[in-house]
PDB file of C-alpha atoms and ligand atoms in Angstrom:
ATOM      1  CA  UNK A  66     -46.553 170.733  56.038  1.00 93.00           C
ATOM      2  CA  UNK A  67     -44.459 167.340  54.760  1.00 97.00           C
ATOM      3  CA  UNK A  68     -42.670 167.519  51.522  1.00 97.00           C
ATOM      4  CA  UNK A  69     -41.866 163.799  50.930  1.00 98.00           C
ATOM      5  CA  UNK A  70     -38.927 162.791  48.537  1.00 98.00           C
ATOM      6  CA  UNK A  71     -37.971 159.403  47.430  1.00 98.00           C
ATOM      7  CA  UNK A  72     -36.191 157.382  45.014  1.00 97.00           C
ATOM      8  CA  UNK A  73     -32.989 155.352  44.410  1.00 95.00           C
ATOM      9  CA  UNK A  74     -29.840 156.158  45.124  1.00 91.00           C
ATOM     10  CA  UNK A  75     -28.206 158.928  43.406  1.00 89.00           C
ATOM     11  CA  UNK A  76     -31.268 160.839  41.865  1.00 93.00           C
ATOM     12  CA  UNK A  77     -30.271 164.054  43.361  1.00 92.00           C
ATOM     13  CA  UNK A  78     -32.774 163.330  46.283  1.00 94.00           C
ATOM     14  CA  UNK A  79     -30.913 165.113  49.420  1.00 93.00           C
ATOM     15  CA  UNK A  80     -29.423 167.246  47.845  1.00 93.00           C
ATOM     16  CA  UNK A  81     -32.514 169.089  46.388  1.00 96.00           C
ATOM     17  CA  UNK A  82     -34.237 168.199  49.364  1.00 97.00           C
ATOM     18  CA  UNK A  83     -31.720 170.117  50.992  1.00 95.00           C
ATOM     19  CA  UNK A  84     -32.084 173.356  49.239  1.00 95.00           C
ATOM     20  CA  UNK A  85     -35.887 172.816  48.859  1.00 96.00           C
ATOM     21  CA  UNK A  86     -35.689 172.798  52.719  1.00 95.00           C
ATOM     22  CA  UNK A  87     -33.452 175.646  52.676  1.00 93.00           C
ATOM     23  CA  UNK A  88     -35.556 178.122  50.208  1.00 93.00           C
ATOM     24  CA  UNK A  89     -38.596 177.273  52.047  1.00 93.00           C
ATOM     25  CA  UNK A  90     -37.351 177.780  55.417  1.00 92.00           C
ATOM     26  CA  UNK A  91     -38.832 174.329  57.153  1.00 94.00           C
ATOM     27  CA  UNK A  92     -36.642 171.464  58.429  1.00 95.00           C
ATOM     28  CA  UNK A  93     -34.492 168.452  56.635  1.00 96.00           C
ATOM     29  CA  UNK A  94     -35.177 165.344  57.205  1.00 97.00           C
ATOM     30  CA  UNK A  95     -32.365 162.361  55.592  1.00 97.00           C
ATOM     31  CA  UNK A  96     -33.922 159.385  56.389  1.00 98.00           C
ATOM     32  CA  UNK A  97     -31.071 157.646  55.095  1.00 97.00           C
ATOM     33  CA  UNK A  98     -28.878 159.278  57.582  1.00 97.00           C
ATOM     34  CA  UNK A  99     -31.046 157.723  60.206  1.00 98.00           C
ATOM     35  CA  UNK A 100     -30.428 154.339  59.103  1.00 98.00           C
ATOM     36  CA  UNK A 101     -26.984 154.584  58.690  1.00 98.00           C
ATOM     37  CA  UNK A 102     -26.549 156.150  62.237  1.00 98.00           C
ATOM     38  CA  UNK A 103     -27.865 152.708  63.340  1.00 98.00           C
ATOM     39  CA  UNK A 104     -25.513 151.191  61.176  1.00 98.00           C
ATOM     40  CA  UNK A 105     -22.671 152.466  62.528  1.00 98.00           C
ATOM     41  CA  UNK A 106     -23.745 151.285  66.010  1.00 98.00           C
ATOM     42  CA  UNK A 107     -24.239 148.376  64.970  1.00 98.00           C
ATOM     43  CA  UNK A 108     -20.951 147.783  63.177  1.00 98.00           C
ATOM     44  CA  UNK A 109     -19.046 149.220  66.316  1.00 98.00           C
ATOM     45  CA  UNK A 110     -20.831 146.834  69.195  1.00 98.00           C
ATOM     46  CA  UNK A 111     -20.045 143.838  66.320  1.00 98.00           C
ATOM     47  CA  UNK A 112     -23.588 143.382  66.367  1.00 98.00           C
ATOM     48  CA  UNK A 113     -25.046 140.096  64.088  1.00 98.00           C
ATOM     49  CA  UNK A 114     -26.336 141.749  61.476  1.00 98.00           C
ATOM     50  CA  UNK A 115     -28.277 138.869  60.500  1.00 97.00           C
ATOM     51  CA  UNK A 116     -29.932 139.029  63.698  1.00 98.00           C
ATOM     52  CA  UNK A 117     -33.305 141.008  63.208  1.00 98.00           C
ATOM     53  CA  UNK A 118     -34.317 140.755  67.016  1.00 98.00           C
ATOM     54  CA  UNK A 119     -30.746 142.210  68.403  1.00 98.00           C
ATOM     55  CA  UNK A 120     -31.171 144.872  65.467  1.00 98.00           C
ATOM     56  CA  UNK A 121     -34.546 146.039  66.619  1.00 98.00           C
ATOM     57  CA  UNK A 122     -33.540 145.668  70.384  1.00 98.00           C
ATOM     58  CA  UNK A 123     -30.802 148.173  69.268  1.00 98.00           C
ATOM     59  CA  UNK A 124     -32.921 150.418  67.359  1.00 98.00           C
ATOM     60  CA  UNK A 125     -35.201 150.834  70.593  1.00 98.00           C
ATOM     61  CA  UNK A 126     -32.398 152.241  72.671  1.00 97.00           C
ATOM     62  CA  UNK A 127     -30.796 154.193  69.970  1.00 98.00           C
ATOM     63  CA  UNK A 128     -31.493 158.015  70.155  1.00 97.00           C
ATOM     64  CA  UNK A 129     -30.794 159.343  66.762  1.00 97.00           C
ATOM     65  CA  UNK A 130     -31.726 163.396  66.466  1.00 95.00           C
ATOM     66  CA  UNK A 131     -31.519 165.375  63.087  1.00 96.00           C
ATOM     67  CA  UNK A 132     -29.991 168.835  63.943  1.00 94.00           C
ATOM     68  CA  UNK A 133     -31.251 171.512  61.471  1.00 89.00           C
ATOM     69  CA  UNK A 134     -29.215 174.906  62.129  1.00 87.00           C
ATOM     70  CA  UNK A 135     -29.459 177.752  60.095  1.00 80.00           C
ATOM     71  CA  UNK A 136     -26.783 178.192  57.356  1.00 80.00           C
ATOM     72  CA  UNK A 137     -24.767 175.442  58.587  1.00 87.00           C
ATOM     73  CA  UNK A 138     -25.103 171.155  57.172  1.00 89.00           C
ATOM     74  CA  UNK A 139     -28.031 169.121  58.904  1.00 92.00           C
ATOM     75  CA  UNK A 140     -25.926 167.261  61.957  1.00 96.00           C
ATOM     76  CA  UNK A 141     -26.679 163.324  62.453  1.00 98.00           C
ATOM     77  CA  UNK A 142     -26.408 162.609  66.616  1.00 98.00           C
ATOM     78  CA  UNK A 143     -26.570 159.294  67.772  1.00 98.00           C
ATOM     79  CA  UNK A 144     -26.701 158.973  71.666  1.00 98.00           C
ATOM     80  CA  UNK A 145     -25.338 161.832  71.667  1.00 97.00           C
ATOM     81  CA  UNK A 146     -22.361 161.841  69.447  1.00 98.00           C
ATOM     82  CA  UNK A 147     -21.881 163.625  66.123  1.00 98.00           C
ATOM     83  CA  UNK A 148     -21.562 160.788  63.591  1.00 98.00           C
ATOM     84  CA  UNK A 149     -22.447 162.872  60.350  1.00 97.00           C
ATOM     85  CA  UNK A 150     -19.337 162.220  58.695  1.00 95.00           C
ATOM     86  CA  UNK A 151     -19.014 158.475  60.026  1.00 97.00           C
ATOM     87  CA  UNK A 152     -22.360 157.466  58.745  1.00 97.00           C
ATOM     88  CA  UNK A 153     -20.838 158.069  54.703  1.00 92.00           C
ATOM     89  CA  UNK A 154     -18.144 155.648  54.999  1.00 91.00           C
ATOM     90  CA  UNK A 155     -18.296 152.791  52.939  1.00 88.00           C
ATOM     91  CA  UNK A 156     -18.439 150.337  54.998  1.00 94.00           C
ATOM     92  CA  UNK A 157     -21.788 151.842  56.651  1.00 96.00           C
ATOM     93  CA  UNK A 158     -23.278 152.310  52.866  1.00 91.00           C
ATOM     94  CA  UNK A 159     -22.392 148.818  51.924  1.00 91.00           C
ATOM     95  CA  UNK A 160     -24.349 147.398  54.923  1.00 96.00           C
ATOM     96  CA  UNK A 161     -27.257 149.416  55.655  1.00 96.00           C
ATOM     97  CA  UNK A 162     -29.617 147.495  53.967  1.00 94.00           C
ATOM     98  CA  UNK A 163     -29.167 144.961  56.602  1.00 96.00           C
ATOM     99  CA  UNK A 164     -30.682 147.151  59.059  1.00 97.00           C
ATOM    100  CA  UNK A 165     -33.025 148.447  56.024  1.00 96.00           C
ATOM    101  CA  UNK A 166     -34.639 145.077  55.627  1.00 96.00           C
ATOM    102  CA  UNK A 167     -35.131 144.578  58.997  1.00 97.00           C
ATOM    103  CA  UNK A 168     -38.801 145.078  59.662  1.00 97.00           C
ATOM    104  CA  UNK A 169     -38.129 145.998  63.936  1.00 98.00           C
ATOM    105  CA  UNK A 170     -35.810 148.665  63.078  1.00 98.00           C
ATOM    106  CA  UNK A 171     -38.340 149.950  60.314  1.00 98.00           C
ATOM    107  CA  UNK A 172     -41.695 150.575  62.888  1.00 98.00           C
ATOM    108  CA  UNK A 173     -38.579 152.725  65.048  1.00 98.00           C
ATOM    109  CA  UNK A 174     -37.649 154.274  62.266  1.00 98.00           C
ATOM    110  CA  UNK A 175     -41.333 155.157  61.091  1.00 98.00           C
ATOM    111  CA  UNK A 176     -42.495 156.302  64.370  1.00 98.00           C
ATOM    112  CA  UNK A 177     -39.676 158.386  65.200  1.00 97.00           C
ATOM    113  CA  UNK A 178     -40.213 160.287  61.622  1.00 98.00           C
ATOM    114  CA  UNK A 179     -43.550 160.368  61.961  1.00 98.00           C
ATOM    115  CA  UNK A 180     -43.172 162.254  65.548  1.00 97.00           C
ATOM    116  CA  UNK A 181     -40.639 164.373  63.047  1.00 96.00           C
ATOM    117  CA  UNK A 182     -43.270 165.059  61.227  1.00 96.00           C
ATOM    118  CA  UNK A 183     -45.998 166.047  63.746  1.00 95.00           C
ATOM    119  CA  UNK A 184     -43.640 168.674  65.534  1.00 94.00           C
ATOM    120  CA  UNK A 185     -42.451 170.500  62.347  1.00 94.00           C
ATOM    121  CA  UNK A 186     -43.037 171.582  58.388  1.00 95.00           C
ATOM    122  CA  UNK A 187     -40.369 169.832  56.723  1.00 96.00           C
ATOM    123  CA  UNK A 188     -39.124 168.510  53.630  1.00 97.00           C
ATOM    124  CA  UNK A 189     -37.730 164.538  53.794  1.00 97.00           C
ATOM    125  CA  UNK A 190     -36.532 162.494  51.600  1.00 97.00           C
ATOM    126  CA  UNK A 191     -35.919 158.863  51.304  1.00 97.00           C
ATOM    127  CA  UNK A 192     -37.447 155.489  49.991  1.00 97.00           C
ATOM    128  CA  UNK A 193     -40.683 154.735  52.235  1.00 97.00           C
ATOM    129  CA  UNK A 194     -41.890 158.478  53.341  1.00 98.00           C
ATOM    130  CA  UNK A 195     -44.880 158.671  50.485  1.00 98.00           C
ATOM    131  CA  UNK A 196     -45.712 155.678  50.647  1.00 97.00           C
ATOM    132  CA  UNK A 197     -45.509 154.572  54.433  1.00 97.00           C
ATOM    133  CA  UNK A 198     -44.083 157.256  56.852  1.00 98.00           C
ATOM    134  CA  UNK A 199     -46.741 159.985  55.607  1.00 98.00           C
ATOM    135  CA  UNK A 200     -48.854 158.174  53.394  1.00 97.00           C
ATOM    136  CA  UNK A 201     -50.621 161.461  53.486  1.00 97.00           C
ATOM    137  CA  UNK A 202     -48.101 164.129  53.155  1.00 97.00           C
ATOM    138  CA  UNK A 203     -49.175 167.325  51.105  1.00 94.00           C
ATOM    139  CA  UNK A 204     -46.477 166.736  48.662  1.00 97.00           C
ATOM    140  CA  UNK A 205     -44.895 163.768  47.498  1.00 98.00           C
ATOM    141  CA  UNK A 206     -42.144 163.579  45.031  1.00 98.00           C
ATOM    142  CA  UNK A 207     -40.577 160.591  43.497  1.00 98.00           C
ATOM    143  CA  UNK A 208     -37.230 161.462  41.792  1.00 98.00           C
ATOM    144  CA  UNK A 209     -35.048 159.347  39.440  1.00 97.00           C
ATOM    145  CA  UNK A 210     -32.860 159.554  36.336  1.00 97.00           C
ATOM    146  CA  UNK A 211     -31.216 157.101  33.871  1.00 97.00           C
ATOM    147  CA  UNK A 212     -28.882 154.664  36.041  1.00 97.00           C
ATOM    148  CA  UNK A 213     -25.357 155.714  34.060  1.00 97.00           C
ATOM    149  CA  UNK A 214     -26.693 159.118  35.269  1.00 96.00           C
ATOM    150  CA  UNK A 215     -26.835 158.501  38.735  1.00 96.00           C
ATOM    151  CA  UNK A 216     -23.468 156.522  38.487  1.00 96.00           C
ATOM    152  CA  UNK A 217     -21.957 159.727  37.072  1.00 95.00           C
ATOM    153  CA  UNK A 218     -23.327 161.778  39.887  1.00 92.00           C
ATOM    154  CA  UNK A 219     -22.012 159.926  42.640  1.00 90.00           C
ATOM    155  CA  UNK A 220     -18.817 159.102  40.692  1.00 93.00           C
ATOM    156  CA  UNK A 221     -18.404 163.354  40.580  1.00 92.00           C
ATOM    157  CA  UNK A 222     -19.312 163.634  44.250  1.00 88.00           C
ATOM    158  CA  UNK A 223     -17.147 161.200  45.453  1.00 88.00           C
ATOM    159  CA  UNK A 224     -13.975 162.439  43.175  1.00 92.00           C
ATOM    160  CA  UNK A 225     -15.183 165.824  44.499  1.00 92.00           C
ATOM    161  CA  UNK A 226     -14.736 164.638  47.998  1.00 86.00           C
ATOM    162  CA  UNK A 227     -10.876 163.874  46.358  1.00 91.00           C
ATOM    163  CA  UNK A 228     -11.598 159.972  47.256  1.00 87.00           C
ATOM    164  CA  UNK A 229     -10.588 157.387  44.194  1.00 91.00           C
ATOM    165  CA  UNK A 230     -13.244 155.973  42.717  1.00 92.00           C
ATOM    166  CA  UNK A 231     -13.898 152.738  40.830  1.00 95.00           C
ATOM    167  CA  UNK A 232     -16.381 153.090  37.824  1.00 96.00           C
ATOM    168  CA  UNK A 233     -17.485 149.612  37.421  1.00 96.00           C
ATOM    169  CA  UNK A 234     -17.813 149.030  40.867  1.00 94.00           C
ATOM    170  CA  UNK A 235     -19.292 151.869  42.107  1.00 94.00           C
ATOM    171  CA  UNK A 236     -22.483 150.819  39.016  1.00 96.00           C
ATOM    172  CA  UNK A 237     -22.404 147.435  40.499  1.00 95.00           C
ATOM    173  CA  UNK A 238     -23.484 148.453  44.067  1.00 92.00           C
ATOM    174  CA  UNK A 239     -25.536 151.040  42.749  1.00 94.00           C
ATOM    175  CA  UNK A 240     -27.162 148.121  40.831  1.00 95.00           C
ATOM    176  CA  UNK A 241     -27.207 145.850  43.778  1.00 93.00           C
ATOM    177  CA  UNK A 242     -28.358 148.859  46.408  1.00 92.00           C
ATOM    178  CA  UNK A 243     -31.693 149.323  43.819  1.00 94.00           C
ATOM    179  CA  UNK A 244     -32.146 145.679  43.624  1.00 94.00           C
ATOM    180  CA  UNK A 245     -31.960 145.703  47.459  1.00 93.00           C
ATOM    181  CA  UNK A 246     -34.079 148.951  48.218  1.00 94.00           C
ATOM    182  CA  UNK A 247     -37.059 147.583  45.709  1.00 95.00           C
ATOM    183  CA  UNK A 248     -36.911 143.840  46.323  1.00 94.00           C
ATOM    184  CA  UNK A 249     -37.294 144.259  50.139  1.00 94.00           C
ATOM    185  CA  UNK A 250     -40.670 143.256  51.921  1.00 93.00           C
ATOM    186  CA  UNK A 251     -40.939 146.275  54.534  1.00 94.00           C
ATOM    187  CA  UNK A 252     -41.012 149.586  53.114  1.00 94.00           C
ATOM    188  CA  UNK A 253     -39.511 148.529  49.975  1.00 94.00           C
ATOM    189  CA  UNK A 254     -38.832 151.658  46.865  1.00 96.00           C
ATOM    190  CA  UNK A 255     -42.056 152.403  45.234  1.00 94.00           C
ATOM    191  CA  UNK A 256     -43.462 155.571  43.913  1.00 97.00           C
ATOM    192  CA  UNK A 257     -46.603 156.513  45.846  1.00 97.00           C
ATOM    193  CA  UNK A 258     -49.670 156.725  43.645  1.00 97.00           C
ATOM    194  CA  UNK A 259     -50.197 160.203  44.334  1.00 96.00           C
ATOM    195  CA  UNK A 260     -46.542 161.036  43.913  1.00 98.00           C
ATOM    196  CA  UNK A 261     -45.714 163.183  40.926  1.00 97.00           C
ATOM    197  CA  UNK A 262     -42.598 161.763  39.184  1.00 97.00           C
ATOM    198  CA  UNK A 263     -39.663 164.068  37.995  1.00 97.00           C
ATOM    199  CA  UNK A 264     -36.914 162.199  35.689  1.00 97.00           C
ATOM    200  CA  UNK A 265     -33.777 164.225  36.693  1.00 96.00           C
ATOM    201  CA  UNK A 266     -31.361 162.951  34.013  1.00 96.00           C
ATOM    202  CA  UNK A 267     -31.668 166.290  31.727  1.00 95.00           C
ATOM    203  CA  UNK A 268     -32.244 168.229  34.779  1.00 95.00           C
ATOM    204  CA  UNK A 269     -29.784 170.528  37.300  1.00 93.00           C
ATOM    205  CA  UNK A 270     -30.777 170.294  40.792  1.00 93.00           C
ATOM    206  CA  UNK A 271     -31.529 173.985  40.807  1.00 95.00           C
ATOM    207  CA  UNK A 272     -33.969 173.511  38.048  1.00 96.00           C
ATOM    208  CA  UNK A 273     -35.832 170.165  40.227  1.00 97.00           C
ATOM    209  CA  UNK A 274     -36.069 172.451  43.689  1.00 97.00           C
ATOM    210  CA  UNK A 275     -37.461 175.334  41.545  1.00 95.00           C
ATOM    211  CA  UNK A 276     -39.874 172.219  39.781  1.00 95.00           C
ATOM    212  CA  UNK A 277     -40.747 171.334  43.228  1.00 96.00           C
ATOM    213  CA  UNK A 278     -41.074 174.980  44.666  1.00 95.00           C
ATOM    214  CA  UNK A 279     -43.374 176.019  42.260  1.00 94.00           C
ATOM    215  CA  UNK A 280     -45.601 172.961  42.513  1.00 93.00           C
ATOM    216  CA  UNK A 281     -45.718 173.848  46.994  1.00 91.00           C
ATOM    217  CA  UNK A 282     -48.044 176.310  47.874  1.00 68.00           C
ATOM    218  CA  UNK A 283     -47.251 177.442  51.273  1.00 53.00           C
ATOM    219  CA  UNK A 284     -49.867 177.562  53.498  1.00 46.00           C
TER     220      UNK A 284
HETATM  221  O1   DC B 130     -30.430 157.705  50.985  1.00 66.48           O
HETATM  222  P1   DC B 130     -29.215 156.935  51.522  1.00 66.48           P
HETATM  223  O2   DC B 130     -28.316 156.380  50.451  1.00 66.48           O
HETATM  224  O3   DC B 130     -28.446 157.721  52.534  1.00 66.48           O
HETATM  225  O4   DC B 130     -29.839 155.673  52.302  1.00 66.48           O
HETATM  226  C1   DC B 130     -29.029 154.764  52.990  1.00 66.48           C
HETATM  227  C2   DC B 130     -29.705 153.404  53.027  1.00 66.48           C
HETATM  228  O5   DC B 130     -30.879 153.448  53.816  1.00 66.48           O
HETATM  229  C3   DC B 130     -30.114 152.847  51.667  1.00 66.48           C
HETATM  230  O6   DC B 130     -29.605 151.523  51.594  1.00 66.48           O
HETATM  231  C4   DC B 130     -31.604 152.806  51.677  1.00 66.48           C
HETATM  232  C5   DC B 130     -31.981 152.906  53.119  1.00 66.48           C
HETATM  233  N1   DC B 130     -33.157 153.744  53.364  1.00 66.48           N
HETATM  234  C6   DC B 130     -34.348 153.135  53.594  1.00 66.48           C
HETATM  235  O7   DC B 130     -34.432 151.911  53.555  1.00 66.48           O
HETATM  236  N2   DC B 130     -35.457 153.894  53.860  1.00 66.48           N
HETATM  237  C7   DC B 130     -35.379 155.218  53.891  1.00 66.48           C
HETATM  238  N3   DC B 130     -36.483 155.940  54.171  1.00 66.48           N
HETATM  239  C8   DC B 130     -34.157 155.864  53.629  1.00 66.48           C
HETATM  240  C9   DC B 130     -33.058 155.098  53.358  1.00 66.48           C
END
């Protein structure tokens, strides 16, 4: 069974996908987290990120693995090495897309979630998984809220984190990073047509995973 999640930045998706995972007892699957693992190997060999062919070259001999244990946070390895925490620095966020938009890195991507997919129930979320990774997933989900909403939310989680944050500039790559996830050609943000659409603004994340819950029969 795939649960599929996506949406722009900051409309609660991983972390309901998280507890959705949790409650249901199946695996997590943060997309994201995958391309930002490449990201960070690509920043640290200096790589041209302009360069779509040395991108995909790199995505081919990349080994990124998603490590779901019990009670504990989902672990991002790359080659081996635990890079969960490096993979939210802001560097990495700011240049993801470049990797995003590449179309090379996107088939990896794909296929590697897809194989995901094929060996496990799980619930993932992202920006592509309705609409390309599992085009026919049991479950698809498309979450958003109002954009000063989902400026607020990461504004709280990054203060939580005790980092200092920058109001107007955190809405202005928020802006940009839609702009960027929906204008691309390859996988580009878009709510599958079979997706049901939850608008998250008025909502808690307790009250979306028990939305989303009650809508998943398990089988
Ligand atoms: O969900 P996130 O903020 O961790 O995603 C990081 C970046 O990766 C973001 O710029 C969008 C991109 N992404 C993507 O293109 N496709 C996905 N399935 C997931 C994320």
């Amino acid at each position: 069974m795939v649960i599929t999640i996506d949406g722009p930045a900051g409309a609660g998706k991983s972390t309901v996908a998280k507890r959705l995972a949790k409650k249901l007892d199946v695996a997590f699957m943060d997309t994201g987290a995958m391309y930002r693992a490449l990201t960070v190997k690509a920043l640290r060999l200096k790589i041209n990120l302009e360069d779509a062919q040395a991108l995909t070259g790199l995505a081919a001999k990349t080994v990124i693995d998603l490590c779901n244990e019990a009670g504990k946070p989902l672990k991002v390895i790359m080659d081996g090495e635990d890079v969960s925490e490096a993979i939210r620095s802001l560097d990495v966020t700011n240049n993801t897309f470049y990797i995003a938009r590449t179309s090379g890195v996107r088939h990896v991507m794909v296929d590697h979630q897809r194989r995901m997919g094929q060996q496990q129930s799980m619930v993932g979320d992202g920006r592509d998984l309705g609409t390309v990774v599992f085009p026919k997933a049991e479950y698809k989900f498309y979450l958003d809220a109002d954009f000063k909403v989902r400026c607020k939310r990461r504004v709280d989680e990054l203060r939580a984190k005790g980092q200092v944050v920058d109001e107007e500039a955190l809405a202005k790559d928020l802006a940009e990073r839609d702009h960027q996830d929906m204008s691309r050609t390859v996988g580009p943000l878009k709510q599958a047509d079979d997706a049901v659409h939850i608008d998250s603004t008025a909502m808690s994340i307790d009250q979306v995973v028990d939305f989303i819950a009650s809508r998943v029969r398990l089988t």
